[in-house]
PDB file of C-alpha atoms in Angstrom:
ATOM      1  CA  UNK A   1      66.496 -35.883 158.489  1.00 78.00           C
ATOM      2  CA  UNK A   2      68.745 -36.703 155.500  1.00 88.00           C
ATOM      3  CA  UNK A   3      71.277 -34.772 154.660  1.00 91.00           C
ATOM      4  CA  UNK A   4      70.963 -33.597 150.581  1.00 91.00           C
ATOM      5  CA  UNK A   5      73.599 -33.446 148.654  1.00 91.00           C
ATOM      6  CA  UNK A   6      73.626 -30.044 146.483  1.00 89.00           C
ATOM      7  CA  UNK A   7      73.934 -31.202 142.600  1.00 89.00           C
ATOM      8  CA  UNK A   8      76.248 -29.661 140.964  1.00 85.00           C
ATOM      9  CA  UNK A   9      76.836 -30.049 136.727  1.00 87.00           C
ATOM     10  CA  UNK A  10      80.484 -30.494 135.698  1.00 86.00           C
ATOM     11  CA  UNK A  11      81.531 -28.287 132.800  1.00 86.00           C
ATOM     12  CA  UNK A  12      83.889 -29.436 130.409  1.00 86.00           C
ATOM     13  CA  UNK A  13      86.849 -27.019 130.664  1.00 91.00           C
ATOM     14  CA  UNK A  14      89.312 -27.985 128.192  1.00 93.00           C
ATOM     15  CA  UNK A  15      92.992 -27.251 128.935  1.00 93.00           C
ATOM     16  CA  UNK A  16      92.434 -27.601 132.952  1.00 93.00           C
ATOM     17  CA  UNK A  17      94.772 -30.327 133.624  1.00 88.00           C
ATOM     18  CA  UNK A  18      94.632 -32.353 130.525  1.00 93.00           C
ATOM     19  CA  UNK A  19      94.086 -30.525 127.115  1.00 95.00           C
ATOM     20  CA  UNK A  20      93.300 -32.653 124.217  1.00 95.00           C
ATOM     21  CA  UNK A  21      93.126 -31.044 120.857  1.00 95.00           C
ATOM     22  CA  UNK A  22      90.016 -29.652 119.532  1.00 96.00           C
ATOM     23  CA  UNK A  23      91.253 -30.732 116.062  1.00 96.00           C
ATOM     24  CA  UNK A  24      91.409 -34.536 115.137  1.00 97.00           C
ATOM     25  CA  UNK A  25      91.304 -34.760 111.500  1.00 97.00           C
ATOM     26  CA  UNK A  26      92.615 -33.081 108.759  1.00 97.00           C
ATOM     27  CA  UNK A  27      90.616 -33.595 104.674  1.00 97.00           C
ATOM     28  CA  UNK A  28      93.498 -32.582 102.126  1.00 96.00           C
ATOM     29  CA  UNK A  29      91.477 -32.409  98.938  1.00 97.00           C
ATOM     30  CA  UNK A  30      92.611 -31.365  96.007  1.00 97.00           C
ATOM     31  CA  UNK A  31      92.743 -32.000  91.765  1.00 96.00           C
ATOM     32  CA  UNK A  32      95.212 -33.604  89.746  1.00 95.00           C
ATOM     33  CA  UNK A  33      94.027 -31.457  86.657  1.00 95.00           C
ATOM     34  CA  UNK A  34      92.827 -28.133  87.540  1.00 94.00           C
ATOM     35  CA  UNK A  35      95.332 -24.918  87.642  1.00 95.00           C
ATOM     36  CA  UNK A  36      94.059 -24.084  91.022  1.00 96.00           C
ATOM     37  CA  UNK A  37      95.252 -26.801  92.961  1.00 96.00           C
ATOM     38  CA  UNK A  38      98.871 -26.440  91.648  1.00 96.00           C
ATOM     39  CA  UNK A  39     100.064 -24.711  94.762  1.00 96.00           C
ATOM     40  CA  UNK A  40      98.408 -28.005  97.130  1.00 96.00           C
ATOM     41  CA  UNK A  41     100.031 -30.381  94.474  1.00 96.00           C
ATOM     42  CA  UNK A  42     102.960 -28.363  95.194  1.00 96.00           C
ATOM     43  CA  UNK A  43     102.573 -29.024  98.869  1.00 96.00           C
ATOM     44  CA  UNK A  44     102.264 -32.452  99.362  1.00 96.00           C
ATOM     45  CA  UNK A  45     105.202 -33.238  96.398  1.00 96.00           C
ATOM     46  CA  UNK A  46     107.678 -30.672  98.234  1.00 95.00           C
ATOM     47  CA  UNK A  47     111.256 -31.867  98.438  1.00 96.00           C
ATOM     48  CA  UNK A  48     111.352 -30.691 101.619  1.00 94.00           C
ATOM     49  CA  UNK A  49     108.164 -33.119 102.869  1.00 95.00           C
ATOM     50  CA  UNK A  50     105.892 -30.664 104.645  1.00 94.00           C
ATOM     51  CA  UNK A  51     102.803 -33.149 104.933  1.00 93.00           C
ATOM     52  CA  UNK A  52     105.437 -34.987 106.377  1.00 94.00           C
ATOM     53  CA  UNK A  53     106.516 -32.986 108.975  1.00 94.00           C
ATOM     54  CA  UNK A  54     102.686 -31.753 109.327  1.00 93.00           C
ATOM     55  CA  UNK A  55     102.024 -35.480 110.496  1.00 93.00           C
ATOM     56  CA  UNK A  56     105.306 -36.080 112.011  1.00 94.00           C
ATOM     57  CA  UNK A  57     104.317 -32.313 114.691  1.00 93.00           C
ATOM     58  CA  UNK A  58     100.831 -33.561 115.382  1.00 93.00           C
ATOM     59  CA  UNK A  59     100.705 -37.395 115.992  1.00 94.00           C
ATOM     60  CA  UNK A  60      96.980 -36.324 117.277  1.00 94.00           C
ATOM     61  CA  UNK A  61      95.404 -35.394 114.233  1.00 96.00           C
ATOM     62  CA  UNK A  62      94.604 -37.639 111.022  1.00 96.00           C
ATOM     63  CA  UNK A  63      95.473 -36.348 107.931  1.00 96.00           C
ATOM     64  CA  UNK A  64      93.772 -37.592 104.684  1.00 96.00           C
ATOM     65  CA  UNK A  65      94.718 -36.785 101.111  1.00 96.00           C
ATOM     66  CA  UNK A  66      91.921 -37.112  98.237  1.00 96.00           C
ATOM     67  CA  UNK A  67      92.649 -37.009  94.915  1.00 96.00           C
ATOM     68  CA  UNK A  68      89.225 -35.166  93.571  1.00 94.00           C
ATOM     69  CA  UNK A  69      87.577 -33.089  90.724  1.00 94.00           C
ATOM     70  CA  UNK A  70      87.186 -29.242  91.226  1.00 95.00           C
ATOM     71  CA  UNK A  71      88.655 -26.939  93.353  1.00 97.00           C
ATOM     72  CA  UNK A  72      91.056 -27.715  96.221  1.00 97.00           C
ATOM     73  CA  UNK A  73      89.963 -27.150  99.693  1.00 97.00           C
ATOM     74  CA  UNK A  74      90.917 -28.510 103.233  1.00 97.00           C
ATOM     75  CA  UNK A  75      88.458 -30.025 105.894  1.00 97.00           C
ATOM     76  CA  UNK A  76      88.981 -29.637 109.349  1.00 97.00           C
ATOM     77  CA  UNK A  77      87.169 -31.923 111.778  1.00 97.00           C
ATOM     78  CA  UNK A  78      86.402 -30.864 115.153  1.00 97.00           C
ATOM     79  CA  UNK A  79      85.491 -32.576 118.460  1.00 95.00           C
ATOM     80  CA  UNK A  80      82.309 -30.143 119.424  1.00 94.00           C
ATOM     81  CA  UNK A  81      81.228 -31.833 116.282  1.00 95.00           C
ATOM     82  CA  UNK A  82      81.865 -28.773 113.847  1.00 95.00           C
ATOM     83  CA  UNK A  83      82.960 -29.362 110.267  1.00 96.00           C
ATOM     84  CA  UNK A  84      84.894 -26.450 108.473  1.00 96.00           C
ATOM     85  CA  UNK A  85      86.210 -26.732 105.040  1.00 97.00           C
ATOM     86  CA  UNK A  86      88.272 -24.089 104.023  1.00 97.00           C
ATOM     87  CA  UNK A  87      88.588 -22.835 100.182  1.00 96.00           C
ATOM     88  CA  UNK A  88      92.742 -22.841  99.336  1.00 96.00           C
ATOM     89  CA  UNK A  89      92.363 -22.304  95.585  1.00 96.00           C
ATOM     90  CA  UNK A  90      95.215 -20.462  94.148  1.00 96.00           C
ATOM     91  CA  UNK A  91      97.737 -20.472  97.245  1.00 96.00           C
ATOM     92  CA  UNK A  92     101.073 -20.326  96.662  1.00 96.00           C
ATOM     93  CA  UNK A  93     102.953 -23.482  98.923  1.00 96.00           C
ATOM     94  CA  UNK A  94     103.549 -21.154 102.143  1.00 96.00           C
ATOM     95  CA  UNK A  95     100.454 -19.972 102.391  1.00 96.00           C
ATOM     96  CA  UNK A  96      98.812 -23.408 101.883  1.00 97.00           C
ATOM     97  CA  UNK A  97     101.000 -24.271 104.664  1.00 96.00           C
ATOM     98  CA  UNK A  98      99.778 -21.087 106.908  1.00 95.00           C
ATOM     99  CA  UNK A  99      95.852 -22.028 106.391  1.00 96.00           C
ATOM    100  CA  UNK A 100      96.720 -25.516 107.636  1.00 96.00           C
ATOM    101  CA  UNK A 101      98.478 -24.394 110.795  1.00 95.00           C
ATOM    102  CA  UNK A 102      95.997 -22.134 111.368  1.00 95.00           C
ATOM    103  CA  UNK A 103      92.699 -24.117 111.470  1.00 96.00           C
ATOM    104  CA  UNK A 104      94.446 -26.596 113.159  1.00 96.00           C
ATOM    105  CA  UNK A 105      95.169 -23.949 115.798  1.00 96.00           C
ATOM    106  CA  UNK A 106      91.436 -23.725 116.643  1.00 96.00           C
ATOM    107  CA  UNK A 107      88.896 -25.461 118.189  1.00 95.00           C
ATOM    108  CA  UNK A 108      85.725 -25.210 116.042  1.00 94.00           C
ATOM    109  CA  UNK A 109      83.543 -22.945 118.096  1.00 95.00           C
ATOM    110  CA  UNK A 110      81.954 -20.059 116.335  1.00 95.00           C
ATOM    111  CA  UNK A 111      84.730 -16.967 116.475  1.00 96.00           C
ATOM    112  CA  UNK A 112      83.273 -14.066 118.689  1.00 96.00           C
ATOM    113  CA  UNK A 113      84.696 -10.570 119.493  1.00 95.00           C
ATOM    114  CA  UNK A 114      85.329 -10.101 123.222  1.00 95.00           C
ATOM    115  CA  UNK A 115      85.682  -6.358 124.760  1.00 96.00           C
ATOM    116  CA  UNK A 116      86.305  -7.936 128.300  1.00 96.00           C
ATOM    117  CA  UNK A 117      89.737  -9.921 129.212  1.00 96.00           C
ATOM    118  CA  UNK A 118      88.563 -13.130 131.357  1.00 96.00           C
ATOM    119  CA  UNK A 119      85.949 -15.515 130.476  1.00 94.00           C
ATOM    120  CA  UNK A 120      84.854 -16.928 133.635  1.00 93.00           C
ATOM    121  CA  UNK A 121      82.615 -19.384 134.580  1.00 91.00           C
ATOM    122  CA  UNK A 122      83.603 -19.313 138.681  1.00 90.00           C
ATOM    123  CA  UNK A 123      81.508 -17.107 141.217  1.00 89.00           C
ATOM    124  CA  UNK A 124      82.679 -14.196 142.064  1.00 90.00           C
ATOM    125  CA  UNK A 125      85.915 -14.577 144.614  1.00 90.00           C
ATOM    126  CA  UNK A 126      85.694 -11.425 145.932  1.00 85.00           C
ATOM    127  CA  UNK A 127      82.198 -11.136 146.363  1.00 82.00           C
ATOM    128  CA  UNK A 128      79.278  -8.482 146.336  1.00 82.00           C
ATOM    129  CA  UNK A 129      79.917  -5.650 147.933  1.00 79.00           C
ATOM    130  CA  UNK A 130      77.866  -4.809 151.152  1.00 80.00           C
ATOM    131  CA  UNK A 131      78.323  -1.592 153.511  1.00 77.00           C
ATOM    132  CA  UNK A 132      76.753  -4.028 156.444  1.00 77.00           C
ATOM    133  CA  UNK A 133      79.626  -6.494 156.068  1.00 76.00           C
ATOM    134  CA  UNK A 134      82.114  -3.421 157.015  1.00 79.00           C
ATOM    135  CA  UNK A 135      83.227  -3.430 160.759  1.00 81.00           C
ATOM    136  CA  UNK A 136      81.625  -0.124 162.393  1.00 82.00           C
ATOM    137  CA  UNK A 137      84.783   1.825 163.243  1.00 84.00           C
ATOM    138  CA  UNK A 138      85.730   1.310 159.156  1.00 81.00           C
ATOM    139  CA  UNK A 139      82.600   2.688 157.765  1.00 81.00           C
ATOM    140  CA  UNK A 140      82.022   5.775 155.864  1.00 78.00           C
ATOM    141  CA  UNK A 141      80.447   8.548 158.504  1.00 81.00           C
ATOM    142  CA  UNK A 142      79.282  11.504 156.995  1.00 82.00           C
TER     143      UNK A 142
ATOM    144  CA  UNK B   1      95.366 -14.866 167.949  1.00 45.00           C
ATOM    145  CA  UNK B   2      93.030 -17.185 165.110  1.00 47.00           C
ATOM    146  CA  UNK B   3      91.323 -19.533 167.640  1.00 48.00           C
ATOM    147  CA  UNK B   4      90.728 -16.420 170.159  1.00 47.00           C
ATOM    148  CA  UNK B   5      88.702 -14.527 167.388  1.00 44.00           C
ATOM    149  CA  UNK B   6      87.067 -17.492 167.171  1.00 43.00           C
ATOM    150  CA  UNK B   7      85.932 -18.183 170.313  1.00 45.00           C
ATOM    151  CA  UNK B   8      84.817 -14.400 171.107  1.00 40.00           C
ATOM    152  CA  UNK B   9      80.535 -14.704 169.929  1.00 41.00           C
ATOM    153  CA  UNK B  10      81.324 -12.338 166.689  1.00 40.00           C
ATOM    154  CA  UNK B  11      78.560 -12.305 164.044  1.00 41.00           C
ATOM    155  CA  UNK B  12      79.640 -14.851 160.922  1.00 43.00           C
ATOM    156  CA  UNK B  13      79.026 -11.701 158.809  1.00 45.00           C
ATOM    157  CA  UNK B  14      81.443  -9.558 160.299  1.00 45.00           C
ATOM    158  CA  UNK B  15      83.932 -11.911 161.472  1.00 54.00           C
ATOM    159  CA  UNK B  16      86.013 -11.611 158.283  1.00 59.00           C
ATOM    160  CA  UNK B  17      86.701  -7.919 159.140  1.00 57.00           C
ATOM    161  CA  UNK B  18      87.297  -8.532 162.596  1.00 57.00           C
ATOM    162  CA  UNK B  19      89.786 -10.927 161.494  1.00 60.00           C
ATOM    163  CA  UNK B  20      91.190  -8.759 158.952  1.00 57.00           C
ATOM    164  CA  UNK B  21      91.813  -5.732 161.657  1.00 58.00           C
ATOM    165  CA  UNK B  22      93.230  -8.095 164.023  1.00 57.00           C
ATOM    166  CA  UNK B  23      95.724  -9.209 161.963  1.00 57.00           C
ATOM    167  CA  UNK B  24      96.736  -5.518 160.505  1.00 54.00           C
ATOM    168  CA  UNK B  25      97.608  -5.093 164.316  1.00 50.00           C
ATOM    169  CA  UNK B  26     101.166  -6.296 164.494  1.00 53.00           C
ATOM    170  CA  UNK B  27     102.693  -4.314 161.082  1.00 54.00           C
ATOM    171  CA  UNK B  28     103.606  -6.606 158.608  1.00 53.00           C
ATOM    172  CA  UNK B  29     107.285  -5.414 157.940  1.00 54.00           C
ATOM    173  CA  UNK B  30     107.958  -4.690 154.255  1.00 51.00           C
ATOM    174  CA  UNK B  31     109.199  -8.670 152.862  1.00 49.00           C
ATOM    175  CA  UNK B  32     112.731  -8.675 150.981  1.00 49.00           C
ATOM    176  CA  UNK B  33     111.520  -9.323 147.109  1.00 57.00           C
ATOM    177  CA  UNK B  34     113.273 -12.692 147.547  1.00 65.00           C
ATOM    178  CA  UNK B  35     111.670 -14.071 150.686  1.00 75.00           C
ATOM    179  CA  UNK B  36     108.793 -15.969 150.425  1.00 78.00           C
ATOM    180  CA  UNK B  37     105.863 -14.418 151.926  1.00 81.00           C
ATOM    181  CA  UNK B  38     103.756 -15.504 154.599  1.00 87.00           C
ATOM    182  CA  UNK B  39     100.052 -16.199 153.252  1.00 89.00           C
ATOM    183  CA  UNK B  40      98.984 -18.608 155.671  1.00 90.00           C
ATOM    184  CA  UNK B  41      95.535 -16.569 156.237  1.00 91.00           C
ATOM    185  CA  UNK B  42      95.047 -16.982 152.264  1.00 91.00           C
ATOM    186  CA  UNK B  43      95.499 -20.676 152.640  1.00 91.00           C
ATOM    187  CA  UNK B  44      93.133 -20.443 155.542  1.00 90.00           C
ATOM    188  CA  UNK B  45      90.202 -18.461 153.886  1.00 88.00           C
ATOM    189  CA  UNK B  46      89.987 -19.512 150.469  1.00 88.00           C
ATOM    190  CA  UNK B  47      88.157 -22.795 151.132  1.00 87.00           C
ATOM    191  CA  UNK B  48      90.784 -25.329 150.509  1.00 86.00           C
ATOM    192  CA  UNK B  49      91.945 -23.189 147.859  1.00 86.00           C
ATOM    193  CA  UNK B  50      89.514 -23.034 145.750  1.00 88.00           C
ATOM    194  CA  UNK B  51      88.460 -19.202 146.370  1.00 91.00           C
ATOM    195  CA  UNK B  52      91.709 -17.653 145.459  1.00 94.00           C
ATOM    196  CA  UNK B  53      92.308 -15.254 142.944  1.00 95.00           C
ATOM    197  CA  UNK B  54      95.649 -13.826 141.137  1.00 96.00           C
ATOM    198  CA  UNK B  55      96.239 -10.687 139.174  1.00 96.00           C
ATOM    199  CA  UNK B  56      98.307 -11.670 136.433  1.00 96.00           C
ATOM    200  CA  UNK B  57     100.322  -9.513 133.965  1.00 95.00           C
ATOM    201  CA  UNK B  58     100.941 -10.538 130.726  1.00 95.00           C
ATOM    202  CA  UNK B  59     102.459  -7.866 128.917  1.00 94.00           C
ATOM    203  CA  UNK B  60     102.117  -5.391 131.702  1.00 94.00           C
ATOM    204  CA  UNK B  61      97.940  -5.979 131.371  1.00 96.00           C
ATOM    205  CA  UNK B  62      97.005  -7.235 134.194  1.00 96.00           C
ATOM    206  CA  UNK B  63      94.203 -10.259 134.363  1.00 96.00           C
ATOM    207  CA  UNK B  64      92.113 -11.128 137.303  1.00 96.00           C
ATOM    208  CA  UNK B  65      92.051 -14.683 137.217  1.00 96.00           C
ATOM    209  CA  UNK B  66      90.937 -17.527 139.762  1.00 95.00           C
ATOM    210  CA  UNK B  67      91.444 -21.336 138.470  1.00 94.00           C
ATOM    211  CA  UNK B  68      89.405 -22.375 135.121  1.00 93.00           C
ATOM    212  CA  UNK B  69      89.391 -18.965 133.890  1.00 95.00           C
ATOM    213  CA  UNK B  70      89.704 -18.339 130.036  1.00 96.00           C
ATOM    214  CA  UNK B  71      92.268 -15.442 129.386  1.00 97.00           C
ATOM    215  CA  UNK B  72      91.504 -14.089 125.880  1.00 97.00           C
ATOM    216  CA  UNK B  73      94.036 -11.992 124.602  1.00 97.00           C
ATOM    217  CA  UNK B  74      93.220  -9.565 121.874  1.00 96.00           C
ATOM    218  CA  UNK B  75      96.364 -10.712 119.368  1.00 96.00           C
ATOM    219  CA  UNK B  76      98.800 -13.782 118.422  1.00 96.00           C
ATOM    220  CA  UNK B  77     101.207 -15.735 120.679  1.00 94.00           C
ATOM    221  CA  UNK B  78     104.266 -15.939 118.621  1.00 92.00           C
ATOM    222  CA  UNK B  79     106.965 -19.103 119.297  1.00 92.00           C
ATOM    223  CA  UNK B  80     104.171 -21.310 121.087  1.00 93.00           C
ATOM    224  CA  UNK B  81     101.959 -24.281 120.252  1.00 93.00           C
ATOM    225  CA  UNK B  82      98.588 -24.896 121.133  1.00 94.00           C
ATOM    226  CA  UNK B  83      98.160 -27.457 123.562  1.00 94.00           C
ATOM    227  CA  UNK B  84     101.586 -25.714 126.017  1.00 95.00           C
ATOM    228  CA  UNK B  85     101.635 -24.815 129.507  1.00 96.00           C
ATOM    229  CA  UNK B  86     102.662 -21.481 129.838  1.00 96.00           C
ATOM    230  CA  UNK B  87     104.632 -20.151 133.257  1.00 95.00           C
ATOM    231  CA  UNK B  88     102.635 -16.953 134.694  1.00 94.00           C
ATOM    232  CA  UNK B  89     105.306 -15.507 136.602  1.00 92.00           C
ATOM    233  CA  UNK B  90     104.253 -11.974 136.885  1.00 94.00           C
ATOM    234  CA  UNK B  91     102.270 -11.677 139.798  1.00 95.00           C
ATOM    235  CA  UNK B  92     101.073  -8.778 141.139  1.00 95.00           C
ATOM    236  CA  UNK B  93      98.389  -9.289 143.548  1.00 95.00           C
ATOM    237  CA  UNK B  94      97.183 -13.116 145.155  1.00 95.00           C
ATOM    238  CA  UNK B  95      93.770 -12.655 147.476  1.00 93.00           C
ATOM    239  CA  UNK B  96      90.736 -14.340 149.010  1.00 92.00           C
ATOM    240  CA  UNK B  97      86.993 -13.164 149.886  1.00 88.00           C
ATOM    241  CA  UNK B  98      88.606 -11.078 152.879  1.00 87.00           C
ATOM    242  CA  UNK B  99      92.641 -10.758 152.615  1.00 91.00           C
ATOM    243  CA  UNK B 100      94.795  -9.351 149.627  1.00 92.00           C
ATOM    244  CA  UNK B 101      98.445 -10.134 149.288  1.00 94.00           C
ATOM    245  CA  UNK B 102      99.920  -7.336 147.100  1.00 93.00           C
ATOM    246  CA  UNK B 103     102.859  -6.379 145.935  1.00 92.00           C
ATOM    247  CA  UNK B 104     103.975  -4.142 143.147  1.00 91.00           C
ATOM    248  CA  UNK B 105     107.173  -5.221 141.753  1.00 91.00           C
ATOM    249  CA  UNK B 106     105.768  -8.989 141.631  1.00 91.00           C
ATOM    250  CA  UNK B 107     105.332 -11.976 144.354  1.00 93.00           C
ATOM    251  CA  UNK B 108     108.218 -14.592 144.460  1.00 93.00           C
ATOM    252  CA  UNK B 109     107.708 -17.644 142.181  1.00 91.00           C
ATOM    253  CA  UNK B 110     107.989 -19.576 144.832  1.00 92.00           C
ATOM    254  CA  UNK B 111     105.026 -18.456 146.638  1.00 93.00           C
ATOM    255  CA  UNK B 112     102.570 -19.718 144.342  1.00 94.00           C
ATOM    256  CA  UNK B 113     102.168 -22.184 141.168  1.00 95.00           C
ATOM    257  CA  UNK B 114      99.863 -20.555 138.105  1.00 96.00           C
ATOM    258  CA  UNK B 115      99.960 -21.904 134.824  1.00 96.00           C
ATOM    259  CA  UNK B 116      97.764 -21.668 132.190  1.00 97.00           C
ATOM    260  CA  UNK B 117      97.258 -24.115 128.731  1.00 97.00           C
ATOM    261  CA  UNK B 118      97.195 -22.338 125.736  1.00 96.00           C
ATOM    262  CA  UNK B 119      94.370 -23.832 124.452  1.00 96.00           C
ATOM    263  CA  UNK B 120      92.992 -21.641 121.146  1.00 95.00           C
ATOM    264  CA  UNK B 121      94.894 -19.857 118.576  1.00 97.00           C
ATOM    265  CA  UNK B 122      91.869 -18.080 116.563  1.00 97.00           C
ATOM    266  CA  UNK B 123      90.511 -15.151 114.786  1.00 96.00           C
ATOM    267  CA  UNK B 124      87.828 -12.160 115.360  1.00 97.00           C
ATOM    268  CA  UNK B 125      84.670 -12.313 113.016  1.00 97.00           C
ATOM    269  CA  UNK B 126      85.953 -10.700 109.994  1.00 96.00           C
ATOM    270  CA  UNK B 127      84.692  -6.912 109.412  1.00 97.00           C
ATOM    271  CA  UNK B 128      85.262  -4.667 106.794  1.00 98.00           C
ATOM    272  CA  UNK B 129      87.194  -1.190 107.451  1.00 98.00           C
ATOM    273  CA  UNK B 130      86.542   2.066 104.867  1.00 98.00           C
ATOM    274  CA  UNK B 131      89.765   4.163 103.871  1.00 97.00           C
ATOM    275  CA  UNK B 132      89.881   7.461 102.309  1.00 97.00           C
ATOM    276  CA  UNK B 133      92.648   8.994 101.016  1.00 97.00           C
ATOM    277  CA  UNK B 134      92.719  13.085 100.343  1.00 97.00           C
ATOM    278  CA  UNK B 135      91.528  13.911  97.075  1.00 97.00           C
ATOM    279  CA  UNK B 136      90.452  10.746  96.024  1.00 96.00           C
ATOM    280  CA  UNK B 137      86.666  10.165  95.818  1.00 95.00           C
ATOM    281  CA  UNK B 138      87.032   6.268  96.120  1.00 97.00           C
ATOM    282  CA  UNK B 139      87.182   4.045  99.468  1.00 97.00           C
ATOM    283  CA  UNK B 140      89.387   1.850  99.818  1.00 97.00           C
ATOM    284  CA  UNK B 141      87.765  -1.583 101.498  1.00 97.00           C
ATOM    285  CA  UNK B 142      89.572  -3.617 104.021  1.00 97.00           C
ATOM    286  CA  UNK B 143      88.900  -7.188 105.177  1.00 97.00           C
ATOM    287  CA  UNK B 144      89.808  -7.103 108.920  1.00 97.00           C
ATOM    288  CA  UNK B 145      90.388 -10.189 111.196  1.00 96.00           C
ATOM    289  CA  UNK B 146      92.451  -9.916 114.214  1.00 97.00           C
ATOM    290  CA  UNK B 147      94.070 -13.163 115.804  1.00 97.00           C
ATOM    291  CA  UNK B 148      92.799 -14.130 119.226  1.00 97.00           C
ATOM    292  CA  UNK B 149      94.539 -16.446 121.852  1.00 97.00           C
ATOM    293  CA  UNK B 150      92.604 -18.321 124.534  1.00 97.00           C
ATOM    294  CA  UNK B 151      94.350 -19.230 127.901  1.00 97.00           C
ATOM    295  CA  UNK B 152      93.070 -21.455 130.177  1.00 97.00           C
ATOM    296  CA  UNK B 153      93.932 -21.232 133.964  1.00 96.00           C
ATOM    297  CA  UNK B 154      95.302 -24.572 134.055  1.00 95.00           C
ATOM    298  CA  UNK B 155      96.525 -24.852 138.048  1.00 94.00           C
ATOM    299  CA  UNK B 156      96.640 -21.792 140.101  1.00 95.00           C
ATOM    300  CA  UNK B 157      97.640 -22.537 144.390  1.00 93.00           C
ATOM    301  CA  UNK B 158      99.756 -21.599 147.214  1.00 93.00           C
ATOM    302  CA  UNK B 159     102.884 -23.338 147.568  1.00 88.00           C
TER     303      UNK B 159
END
């Protein structure tokens, strides 16, 4: 009789011995015109070249800067195939900066509230407990 | 002592106890905190490894973790990137289906290797929180959204 092999599915567990980042590319858009895009023109003209530096820290993501009509906002492209643009009208440079690290900082899934501490997706190493699986002289006598 | 236990016709079931009571029989003396203990028996029970699980502390919380695990930790990691292996270090407990190495004040480094990827630096679905303040008919509305950080059990085995 053959032997069958038992199937098993491989789950893509990102961060268990190779992590790539969830985040590949970055939309800067913003408006040459408008008053609410001042603090994003202010960004990428800073003397101090934080878009820069942005690209210079994370040679994994793509940034891309459009020149466009209307308020400013910043598109972040994910690999689970999620697209999230974020509003950044009236931010002052800093915090233009702060949303930017931020979203990078994610990975695109759908934010959830968790009242446990370990997401697992292993059987249970200690197992179920059973009185039968006790040796005799340990178990409970009443 | 091993191969004898395993020769005597014990049931599968209850072999793991037999085992564990046979090997409480010579008292294990209390280790120096520097020596490196002996957890051969973990090595030899947790199917090549793989069945092994570690009680953590980060922050003094501990976290029951075996390897793949996500830790998610209810606030911000401050002074690290995502994408960095972190060190766990603080190790309280390291056991199998049917042995437990514990000790209190933390097992040597050099016992074991766990490191986990910090892999998610997020935020808690936003919620709103109601303030009153005495003598003042008006609440005060606050947007609340906590920062989140994911660990990932990166490598976790007996050195």
């Amino acid at each position: 009789m053959p032997v069958k092999a038992i199937p098993k599915v491989s789950i893509p567990r990102n961060g268990v011995s190779s992590f790539v980042r969830p985040c590949y590319k970055v939309s800067l858009q913003y408006c040459n015109w408008g008053g609410s895009s001042q603090g994003v023109r202010d960004f990428l003209t800073h003397p101090n070249k934080l878009v820069d530096r942005f690209a210079q820290n994370n040679k994994d993501v793509m940034f891309e800067i459009l020149s466009k009509g209307g308020h400013p906002t910043f598109t972040f492209h994910y690999a689970n195939g999620q697209k999230q643009a974020v509003d950044v009208r009236n931010l002052k440079v800093g915090d233009v900066a702060r949303k930017l690290q931020e979203y990078m900082h994610r990975s695109g899934n759908e934010p959830f509230k968790f009242n446990h501490k370990v997401l697992s997706n292993n059987e249970s190493v200690r197992g179920i407990w059973s009185p039968f699986h006790v040796a005799k002289n340990d178990r409970h006598r009443i | 002592m091993l191969k004898s236990i395993f020769k005597t016709n014990v049931r599968a079931l209850s072999q793991a106890s037999v085992m564990r009571s046979a090997y409480s029989l010579p008292k294990p003396v209390a280790p120096v905190s520097t020596e490196v203990p002996d957890l051969k028996l973990l090595k030899f029970d947790s199917n090549g490894q793989k069945d092994l699980y570690a009680i953590a502390k980060i922050n003094n919380i501990p976290f029951l973790v075996t390897k793949g695990d996500k830790i998610v930790l209810p606030y911000k990691i401050k002074n690290h990137d995502v994408g960095e292996k972190l060190n766990l270090n603080n190790v309280v407990t390291i056991g199998s289906r049917n042995f437990t190495y514990n000790k209190q004040d933390g097992i040597p480094a050099s016992a074991f290797q766990l490191t986990a990827t910090l892999t998610e630096i997020t935020k808690e679905p936003k919620y709103y929180v109601y303030k009153k303040k005495p003598r003042c008919r008006r609440l005060k509305t606050v947007e609340v959204e906590p920062f989140q950080t994911h660990l990932t059990i990166d490598e976790f085995k007996l050195l």
